[in-house]
Coordinates of C-alpha atoms in Angstrom, one line a residue:
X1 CA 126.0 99.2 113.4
X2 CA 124.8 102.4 111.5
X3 CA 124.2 105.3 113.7
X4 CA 120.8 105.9 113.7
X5 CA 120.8 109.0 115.4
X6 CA 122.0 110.6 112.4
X7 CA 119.3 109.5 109.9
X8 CA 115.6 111.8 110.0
X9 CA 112.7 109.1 109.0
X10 CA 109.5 110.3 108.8
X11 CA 107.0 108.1 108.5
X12 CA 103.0 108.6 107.6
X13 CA 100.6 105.7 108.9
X14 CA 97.7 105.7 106.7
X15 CA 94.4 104.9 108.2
X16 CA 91.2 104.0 107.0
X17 CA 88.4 106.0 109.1
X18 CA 85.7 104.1 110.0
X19 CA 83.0 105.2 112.5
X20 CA 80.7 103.4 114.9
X21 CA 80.2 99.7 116.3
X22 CA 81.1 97.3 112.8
X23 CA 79.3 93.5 113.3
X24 CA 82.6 91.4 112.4
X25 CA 84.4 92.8 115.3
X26 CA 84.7 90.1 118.0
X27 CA 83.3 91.1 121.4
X28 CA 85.9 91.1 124.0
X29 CA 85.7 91.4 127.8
X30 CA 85.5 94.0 130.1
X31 CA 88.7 92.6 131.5
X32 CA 90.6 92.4 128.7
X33 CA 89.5 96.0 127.2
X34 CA 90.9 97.1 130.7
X35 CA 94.1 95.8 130.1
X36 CA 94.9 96.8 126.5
X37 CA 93.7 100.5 128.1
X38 CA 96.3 100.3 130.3
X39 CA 99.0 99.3 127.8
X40 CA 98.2 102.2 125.5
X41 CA 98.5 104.5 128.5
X42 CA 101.8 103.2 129.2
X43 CA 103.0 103.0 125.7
X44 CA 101.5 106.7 125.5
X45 CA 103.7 107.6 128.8
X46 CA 106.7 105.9 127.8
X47 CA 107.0 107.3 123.8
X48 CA 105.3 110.5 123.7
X49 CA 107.6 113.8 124.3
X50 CA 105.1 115.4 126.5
X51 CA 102.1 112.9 127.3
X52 CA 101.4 115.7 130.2
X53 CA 101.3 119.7 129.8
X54 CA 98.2 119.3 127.7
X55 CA 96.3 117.6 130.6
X56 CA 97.7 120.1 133.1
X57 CA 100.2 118.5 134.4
X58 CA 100.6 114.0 135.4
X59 CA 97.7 114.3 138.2
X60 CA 95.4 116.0 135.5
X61 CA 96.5 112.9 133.1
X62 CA 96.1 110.0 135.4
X63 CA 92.6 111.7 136.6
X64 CA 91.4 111.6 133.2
X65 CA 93.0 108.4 132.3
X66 CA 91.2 106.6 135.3
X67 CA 88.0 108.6 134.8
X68 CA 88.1 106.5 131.2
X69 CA 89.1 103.1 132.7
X70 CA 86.0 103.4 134.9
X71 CA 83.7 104.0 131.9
X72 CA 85.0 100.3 130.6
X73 CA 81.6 98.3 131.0
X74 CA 80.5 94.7 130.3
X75 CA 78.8 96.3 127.5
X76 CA 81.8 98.2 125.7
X77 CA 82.6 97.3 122.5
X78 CA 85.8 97.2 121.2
X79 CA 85.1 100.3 118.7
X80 CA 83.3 102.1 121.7
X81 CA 87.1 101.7 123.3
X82 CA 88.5 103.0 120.3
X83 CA 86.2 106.6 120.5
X84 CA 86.8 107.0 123.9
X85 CA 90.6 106.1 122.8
X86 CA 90.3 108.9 120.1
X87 CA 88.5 111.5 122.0
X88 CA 91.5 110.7 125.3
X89 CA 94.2 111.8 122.8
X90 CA 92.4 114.5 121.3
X91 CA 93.5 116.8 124.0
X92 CA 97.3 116.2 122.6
X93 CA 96.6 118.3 119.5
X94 CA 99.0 116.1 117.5
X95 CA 98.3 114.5 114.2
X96 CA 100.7 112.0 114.3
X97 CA 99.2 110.2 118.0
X98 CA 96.3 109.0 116.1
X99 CA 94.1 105.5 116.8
X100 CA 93.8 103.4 113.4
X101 CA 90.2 103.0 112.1
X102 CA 89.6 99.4 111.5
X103 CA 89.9 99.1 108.2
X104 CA 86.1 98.1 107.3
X105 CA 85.1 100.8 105.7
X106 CA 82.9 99.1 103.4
X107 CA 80.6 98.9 106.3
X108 CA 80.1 102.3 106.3
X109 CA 75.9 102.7 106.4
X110 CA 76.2 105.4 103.6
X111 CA 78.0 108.6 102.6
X112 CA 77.2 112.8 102.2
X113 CA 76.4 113.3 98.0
X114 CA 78.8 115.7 98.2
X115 CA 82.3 116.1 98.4
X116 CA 83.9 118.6 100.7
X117 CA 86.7 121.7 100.3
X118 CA 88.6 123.2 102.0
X119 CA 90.0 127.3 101.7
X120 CA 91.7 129.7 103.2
X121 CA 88.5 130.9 105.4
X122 CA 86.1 127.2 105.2
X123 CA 84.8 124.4 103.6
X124 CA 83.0 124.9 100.3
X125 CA 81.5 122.0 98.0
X126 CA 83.6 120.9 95.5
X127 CA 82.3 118.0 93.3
X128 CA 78.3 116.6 93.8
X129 CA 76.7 113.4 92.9
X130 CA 74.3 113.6 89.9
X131 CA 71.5 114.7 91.8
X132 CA 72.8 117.6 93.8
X133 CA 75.1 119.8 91.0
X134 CA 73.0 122.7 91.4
X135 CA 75.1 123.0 95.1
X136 CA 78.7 123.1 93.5
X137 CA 80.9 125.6 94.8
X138 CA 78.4 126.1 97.6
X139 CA 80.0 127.6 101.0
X140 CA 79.2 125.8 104.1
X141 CA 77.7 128.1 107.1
X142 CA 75.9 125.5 109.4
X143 CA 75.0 122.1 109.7
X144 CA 71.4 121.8 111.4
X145 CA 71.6 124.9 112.6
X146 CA 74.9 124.7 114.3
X147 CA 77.7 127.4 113.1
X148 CA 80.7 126.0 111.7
X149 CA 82.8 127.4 114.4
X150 CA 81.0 125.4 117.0
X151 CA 81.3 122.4 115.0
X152 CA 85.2 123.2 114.7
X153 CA 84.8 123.3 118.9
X154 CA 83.2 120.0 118.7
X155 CA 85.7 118.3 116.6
X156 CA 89.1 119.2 118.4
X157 CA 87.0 117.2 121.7
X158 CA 87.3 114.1 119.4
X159 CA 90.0 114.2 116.8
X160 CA 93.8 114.7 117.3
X161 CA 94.6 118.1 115.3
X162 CA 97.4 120.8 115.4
X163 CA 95.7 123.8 114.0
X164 CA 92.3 125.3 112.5
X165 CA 93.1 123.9 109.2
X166 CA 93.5 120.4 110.5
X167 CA 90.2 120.7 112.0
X168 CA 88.5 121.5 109.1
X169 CA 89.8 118.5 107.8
X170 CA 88.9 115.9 110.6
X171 CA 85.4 117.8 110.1
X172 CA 85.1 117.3 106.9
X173 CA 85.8 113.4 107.3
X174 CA 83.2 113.1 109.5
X175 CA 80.9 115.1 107.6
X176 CA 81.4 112.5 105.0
X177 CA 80.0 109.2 106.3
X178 CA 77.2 108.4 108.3
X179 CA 78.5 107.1 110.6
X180 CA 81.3 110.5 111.2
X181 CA 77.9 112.2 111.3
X182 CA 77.0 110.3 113.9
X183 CA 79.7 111.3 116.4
X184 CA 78.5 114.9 116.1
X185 CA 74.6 114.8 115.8
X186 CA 72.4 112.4 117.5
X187 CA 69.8 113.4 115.2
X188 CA 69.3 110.6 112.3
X189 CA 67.2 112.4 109.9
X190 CA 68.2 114.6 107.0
X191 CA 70.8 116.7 107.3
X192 CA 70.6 120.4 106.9
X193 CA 73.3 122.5 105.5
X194 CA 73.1 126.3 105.2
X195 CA 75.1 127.3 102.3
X196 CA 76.0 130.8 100.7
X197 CA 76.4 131.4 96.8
X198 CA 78.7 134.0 94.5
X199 CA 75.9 133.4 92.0
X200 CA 72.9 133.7 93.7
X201 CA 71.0 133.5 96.9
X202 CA 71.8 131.3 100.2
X203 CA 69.7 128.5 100.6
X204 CA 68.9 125.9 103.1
X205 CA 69.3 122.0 101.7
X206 CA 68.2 119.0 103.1
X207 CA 69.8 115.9 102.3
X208 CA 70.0 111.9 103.0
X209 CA 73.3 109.6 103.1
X210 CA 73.5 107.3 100.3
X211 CA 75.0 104.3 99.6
X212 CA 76.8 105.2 96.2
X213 CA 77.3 108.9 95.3
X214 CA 77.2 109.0 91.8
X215 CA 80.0 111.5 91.6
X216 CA 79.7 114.1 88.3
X217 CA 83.3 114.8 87.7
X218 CA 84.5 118.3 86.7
X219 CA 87.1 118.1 83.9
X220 CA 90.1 120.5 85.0
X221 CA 91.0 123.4 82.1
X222 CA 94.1 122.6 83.5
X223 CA 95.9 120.0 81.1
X224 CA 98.3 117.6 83.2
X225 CA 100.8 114.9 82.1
X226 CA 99.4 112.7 85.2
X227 CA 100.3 109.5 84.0
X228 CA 101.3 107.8 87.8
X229 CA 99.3 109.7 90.5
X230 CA 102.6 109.9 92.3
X231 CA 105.4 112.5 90.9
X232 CA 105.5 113.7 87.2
X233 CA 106.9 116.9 85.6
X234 CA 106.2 119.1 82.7
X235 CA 106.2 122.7 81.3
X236 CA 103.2 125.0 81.7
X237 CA 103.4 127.7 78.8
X238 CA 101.8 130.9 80.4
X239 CA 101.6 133.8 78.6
X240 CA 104.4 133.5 75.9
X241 CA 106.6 132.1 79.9
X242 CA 107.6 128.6 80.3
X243 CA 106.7 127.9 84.1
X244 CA 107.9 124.4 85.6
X245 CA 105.5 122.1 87.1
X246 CA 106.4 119.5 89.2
X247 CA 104.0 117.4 90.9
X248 CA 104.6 115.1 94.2
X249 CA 101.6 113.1 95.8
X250 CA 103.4 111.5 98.7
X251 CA 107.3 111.8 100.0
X252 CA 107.9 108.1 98.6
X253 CA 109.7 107.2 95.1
X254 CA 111.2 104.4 93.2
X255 CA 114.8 105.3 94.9
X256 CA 112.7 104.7 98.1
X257 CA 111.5 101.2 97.3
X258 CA 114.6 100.0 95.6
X259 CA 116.4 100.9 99.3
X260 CA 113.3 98.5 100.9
X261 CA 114.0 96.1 98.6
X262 CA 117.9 95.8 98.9
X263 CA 118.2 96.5 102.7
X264 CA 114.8 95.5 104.1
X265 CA 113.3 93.2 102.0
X266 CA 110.8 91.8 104.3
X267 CA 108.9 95.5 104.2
X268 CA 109.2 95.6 100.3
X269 CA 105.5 93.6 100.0
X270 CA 103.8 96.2 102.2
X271 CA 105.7 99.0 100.6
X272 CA 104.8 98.0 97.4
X273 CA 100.9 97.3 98.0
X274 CA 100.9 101.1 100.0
X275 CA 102.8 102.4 97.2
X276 CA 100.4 100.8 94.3
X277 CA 96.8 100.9 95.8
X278 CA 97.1 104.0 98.5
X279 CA 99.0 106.3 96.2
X280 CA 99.4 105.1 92.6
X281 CA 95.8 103.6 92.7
X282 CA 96.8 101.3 89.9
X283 CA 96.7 97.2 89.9
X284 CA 100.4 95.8 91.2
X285 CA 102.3 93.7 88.9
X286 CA 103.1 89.9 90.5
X287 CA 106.5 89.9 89.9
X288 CA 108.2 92.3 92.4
X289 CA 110.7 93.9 90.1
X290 CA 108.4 94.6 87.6
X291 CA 106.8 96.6 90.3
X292 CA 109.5 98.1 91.4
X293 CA 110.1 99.1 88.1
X294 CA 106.4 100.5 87.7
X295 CA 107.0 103.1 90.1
X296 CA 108.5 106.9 88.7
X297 CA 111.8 107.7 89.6
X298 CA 112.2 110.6 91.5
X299 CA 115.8 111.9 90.8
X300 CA 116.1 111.9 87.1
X301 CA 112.7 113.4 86.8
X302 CA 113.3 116.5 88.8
X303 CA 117.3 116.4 87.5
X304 CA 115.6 116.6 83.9
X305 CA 113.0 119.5 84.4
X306 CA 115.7 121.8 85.7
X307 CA 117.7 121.0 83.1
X308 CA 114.9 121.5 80.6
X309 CA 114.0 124.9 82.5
X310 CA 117.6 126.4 81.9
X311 CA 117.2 125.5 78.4
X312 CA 114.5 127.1 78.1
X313 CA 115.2 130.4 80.4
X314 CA 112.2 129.3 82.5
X315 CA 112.7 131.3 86.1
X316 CA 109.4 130.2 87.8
X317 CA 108.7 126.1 88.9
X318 CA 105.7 124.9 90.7
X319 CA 106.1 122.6 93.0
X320 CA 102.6 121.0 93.9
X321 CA 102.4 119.1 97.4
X322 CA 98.3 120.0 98.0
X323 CA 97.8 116.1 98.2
X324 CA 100.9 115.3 99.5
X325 CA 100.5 113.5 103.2
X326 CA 104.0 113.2 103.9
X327 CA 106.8 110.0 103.8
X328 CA 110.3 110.2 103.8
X329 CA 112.0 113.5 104.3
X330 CA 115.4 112.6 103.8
X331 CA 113.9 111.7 100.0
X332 CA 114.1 115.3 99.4
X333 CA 118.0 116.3 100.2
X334 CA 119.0 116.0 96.3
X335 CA 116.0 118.3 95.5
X336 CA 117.2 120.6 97.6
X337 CA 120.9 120.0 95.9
X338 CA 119.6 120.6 92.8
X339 CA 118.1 123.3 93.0
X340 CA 120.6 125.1 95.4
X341 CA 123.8 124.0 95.4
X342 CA 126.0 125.4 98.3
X343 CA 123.4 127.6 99.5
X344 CA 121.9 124.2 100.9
X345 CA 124.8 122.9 102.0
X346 CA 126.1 126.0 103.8
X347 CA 122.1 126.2 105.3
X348 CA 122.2 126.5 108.6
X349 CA 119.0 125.4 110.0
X350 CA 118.3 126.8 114.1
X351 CA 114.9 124.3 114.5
X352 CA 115.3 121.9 116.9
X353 CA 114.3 118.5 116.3
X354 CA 114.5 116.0 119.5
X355 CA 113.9 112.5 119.6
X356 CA 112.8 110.7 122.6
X357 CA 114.2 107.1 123.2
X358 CA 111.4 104.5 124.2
X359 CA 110.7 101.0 123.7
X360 CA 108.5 101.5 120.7
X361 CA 111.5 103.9 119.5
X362 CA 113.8 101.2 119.5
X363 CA 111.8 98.5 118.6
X364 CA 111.0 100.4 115.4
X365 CA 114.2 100.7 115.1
X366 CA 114.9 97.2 115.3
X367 CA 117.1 97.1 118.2
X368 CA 116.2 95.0 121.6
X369 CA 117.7 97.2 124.1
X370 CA 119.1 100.6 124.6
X371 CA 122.0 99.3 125.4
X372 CA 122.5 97.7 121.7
X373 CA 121.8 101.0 120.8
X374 CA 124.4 102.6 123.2
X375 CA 126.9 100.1 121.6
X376 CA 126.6 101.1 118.3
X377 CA 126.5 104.8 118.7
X378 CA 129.0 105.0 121.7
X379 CA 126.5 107.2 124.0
X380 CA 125.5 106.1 127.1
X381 CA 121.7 107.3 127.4
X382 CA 118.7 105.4 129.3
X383 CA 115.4 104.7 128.2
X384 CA 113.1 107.6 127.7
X385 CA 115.9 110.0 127.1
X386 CA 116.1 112.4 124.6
X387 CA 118.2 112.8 121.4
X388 CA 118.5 116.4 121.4
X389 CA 119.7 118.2 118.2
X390 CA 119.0 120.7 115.2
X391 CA 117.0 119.6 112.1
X392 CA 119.3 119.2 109.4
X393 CA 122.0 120.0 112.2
X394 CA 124.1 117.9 110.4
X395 CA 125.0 120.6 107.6
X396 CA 126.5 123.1 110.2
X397 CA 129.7 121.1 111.2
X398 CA 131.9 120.4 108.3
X399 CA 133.9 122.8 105.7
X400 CA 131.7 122.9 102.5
X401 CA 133.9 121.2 100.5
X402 CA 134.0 117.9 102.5
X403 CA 130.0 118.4 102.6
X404 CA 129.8 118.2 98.7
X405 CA 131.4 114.7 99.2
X406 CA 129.2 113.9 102.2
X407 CA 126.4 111.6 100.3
X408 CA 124.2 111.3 103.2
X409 CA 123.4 115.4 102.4
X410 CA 123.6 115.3 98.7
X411 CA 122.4 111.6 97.9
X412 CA 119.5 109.5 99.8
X413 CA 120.5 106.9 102.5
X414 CA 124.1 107.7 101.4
X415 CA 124.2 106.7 97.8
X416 CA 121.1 106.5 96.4
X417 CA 120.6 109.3 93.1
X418 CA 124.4 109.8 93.5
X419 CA 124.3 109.8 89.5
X420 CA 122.0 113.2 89.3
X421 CA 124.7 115.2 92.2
X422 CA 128.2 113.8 92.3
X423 CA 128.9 116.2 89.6
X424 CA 127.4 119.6 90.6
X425 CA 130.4 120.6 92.6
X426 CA 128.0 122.8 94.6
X427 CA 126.0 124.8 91.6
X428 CA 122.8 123.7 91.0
X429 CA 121.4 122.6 87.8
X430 CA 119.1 126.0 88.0
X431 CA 118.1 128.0 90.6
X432 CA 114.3 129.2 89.8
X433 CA 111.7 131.1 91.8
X434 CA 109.5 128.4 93.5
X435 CA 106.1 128.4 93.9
X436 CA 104.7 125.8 96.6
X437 CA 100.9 124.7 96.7
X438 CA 99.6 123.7 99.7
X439 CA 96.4 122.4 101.0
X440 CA 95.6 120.8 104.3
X441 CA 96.2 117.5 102.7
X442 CA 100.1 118.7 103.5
X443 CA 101.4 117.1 106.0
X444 CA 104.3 115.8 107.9
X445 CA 107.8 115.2 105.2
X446 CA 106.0 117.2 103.0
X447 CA 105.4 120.2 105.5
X448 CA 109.5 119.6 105.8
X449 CA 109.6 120.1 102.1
X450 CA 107.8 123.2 102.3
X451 CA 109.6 124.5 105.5
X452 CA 113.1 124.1 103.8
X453 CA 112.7 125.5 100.6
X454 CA 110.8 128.5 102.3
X455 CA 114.0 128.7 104.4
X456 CA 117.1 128.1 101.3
X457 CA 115.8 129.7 98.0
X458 CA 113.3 132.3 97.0
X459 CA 110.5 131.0 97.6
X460 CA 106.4 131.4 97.9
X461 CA 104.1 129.3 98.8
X462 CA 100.1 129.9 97.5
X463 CA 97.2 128.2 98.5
X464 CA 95.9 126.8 101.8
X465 CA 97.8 126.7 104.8
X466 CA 99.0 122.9 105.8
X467 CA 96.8 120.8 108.6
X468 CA 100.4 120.6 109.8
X469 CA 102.4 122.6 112.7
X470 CA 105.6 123.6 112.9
X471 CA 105.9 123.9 116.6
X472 CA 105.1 120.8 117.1
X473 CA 105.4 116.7 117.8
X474 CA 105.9 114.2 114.7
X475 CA 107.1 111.2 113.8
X476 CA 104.8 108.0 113.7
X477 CA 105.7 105.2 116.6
X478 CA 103.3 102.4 115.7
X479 CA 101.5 100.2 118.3
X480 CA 98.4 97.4 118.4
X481 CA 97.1 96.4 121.2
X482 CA 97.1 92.6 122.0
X483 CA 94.0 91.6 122.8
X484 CA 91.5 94.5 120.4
X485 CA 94.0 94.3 117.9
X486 CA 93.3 98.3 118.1
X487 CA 96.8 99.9 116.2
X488 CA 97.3 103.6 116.1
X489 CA 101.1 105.9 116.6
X490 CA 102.4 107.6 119.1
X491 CA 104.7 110.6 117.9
X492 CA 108.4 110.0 119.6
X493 CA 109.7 113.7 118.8
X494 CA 109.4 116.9 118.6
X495 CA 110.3 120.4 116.5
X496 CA 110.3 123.7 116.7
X497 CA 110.8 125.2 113.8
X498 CA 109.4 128.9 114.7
X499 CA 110.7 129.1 117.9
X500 CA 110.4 132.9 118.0
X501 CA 106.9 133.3 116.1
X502 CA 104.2 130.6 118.3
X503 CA 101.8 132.0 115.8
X504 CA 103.6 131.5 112.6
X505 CA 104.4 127.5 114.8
X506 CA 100.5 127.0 114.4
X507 CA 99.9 127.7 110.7
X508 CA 102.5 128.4 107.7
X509 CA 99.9 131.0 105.7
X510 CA 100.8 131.0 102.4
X511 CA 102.0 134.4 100.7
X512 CA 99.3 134.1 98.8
X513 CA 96.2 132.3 100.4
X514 CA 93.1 131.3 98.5
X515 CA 89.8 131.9 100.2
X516 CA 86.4 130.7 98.9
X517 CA 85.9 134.0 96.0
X518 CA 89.4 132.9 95.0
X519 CA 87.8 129.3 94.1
X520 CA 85.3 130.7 93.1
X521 CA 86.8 133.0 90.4
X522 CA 88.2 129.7 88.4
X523 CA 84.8 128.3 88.8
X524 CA 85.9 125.4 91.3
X525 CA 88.2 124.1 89.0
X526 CA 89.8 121.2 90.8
X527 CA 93.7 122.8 89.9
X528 CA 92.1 126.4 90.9
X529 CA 95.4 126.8 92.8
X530 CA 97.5 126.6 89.0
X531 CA 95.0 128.9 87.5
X532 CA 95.5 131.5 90.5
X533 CA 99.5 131.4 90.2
X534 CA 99.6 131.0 86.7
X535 CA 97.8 134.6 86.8
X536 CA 99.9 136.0 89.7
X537 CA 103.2 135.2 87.4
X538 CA 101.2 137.3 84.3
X539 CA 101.4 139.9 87.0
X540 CA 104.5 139.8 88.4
X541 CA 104.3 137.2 91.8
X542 CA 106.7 139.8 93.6
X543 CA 104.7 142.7 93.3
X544 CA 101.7 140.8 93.8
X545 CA 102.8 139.2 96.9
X546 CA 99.4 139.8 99.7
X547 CA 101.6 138.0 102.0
X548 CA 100.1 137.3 105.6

């Protein structure tokens, strides 16, 4: 049996946000609401790391667990249950114990005419519908009167969030539909926005929902080879410099799929629907390895961009994760080869990373038992014990020349992109400074990818800081309930990966962080964040580091 134990899969479950009682949902008894209550409480008990502390303690839990059970009427619905489920979980502060939307949202009863921003120091308005342009780039400072900072009070009481930034996010979600609205304002009129200008004075607006936004589209002055919507590369010339660019929308690939497809093939139809209509957004082909097929490679495209950069003398890359939710993390050890060579390989990474073992753990897993799991990793632990370790503690053990043979550091699931390393010998390809851009969209494998190449090479990241923690829990244990059919995770780890800085555990600032002027200066531009480090490298990005 393959130890498991030694394998770091991080997984993102995407959810479709839906707010408020939907008509096709099938009434279901008070009774049976009751039970499926108590079997998320007990899968909640039985997975999480720490289901406790953030209660006060397991009196303070089950107080607050039974305080919900009694608020269970005949006249519950099943999306009530799923609110009260949300707003119960809040209190854990982690974005990876989430409850699923329902995935209706074409029910929604309208949505904002404006799309929402996020910077360094609050939401802004990025892109309007044809009726409202005149409030592009507006700053948000109240909705009806309330302060954003209360509102970002409000929203942690509902929504499962690790830091400030992730709250701005779960507030601009519900900001976006009705029916989000709806959770925070029992008012149904028109909503009222205070909003501040560069350009001219701050003005009240007052606006409806609508059923369509008819979105006017900025075009970017930023010219991309975005041919996928997943990962592509190319050379930005800036200022007589060639500066790689390397784009990477979610921690999947083809590699990824083709794995599915040889050693799980009864996941490679879901795989390959997520893969095509959540993050390529194009129509899948019918036949399977055509679709495979369809999907970029992720090895020989980074492989050939540092080739092309040492060709060219090119000692910058951007690497752009701003709408990058997360994936698979091991996907990123030949990156990380690559670029660095032995200096990966000899990295010796003090985060902790502890797994807790649980039914949902090992049914994920695919195993029946703990003690199949004991058999084929010769341990003997029990059921909700933990896997204690190191991230990445697997490069500290071994003499470096037996880990450049070791293709479960160098290669992905031992073997895969074996082609692009085998031959390195521990040099990378080309070691340039990197440049990561962030946003709150950042999250999960992709906050790993930032971590470690903050950690190996010289590197800076630019932008927003990440909804994601570092000191905190992760991993996605999935759930539904029998009877509500209500699915969600349950995280079944935790990391600390600033064990000696709590603060810097909360939010990774960027070196160089974009507030609202700094939008403002490209003109809202939606690749402000290439503009802004294209003119910190015309600068010198060392000296100009403002680093928090």
């Amino acid at each position: 049996m393959k130890r498991i134990a030694g394998y770091l899969l991080i997984l993102v479950l995407t959810t479709t946000f839906v707010f408020g009682q939907v008509n096709e949902t099938p009434s279901v008894s008070r009774q049976l609401l009751i039970n499926d209550f108590n079997t998320f409480i007990e899968y909640l008990e039985e997975t999480h790391p720490d289901p406790y502390s953030s209660y006060g303690g397991l009196p303070e839990f089950k107080r607050k667990a039974q305080g919900l059970r009694n608020m269970i009427t005949d006249n519950t619905t099943v999306e009530q249950l799923r609110e009260m489920m949300r707003k119960f979980i809040s209190v854990l502060n982690d974005g990876h114990t989430i409850i699923s939307g329902n995935g209706q949202a074409e029910a929604t009863q309208g949505y904002l005419p404006l799309q929402l921003s996020i910077a360094a120091d609050g939401i802004f308005i990025s892109e309007t519908d044809k009726n409202h342009i005149q409030y592009r780039g507006g700053f948000l400072e109240s909705v009806n009167d309330i302060p954003i900072d209360s509102l970002l009070n409000k929203v942690r009481q509902i929504r499962s969030t690790e830091n400030r930034y992730g709250i701005y996010w779960e507030l601009c979600n519900l900001l976006s539909s009705k029916e989000g609205y709806g959770l925070l304002f029992s008012d149904s009129g028109k909503i009222k926005l205070a909003l501040k200008f560069t350009n001219k004075e701050s003005e009240f607006v007052y606006l409806d929902f609508v059923p369509e936004p008819d979105w006017i589209k900025q075009p970017s002055t930023v010219r991309l080879n975005n041919d996928n919507n997943l990962l592509y590369k190319q050379i930005l010339v800036n200022n007589n410099q060639s500066v790689g660019y390397f784009v990477w929308n979610g921690m999947y690939s083809r590699e990824m799929v083709e794995d599915v497809a040889k050693n799980n093939p009864a996941y490679l139809d879901m795989n390959l629907n997520s893969m095509y209509q959540s993050t390529m957004k194009v129509p899948r082909p019918d036949d399977d390895r055509q679709a495979i097929e369809g999907i970029p490679a992720l090895y020989p495209t980074f492989s050939k961009l540092l080739e092309t950069m040492k060709e060219q003398k090119s000692d910058y890359l951007i690497i752009d994760l701003r709408h990058n939710g997360g994936g698979m993390t091991p996907l990123c050890h030949p990156l990380l080869y690559m670029l660095y060579g032995d200096k990966y390989l000899n990295y010796d990474c003090k985060a902790e990373y502890n797994r807790r073992l649980s039914r949902l753990q090992l049914k994920k897993w695919g195993l029946d038992s703990i003690q199949q799991y004991n058999t084929g990793n010769k341990t003997n632990f029990l059921t909700g014990d933990f896997i204690f370790g190191y991230f990445f503690g697997s490069l500290n053990a071994k003499p470096v020349e037996e880990k450049r043979k070791d293709l479960s550091l160098i290669t992905y699931n031992n073997g895969i992109g074996s082609e692009y390393t085998k031959d390195l010998n521990g040099k990378p390809i080309h070691e340039p400074v990197v440049i990561v851009l962030t946003s709150p969209r950042t999250f999960s494998a992709a906050y790993h990818f930032t971590y470690l190449l903050s950690q190996i090479g010289k590197t800076y990241i630019a932008g927003v800081p990440s909804r994601q923690a570092g000191n905190t829990f992760m991993e996605t244990t999935n759930f539904e309930l029998p009877n509500t059919k209500i699915s969600g995770s349950i995280s079944n780890s935790y990391q600390m990966f600033f064990p000696d800085d709590l603060e810097k555990g909360k939010v990774l600032m960027p070196d160089f962080t974009m507030n609202w002027t700094d939008f403002a200066k490209y003109d809202f531009d939606s690749n402000a964040e290439i503009l802004f480090v294209l003119d910190l490298l015309k600068n010198d990005l060392a000296q100009q580091n403002r680093g928090n």
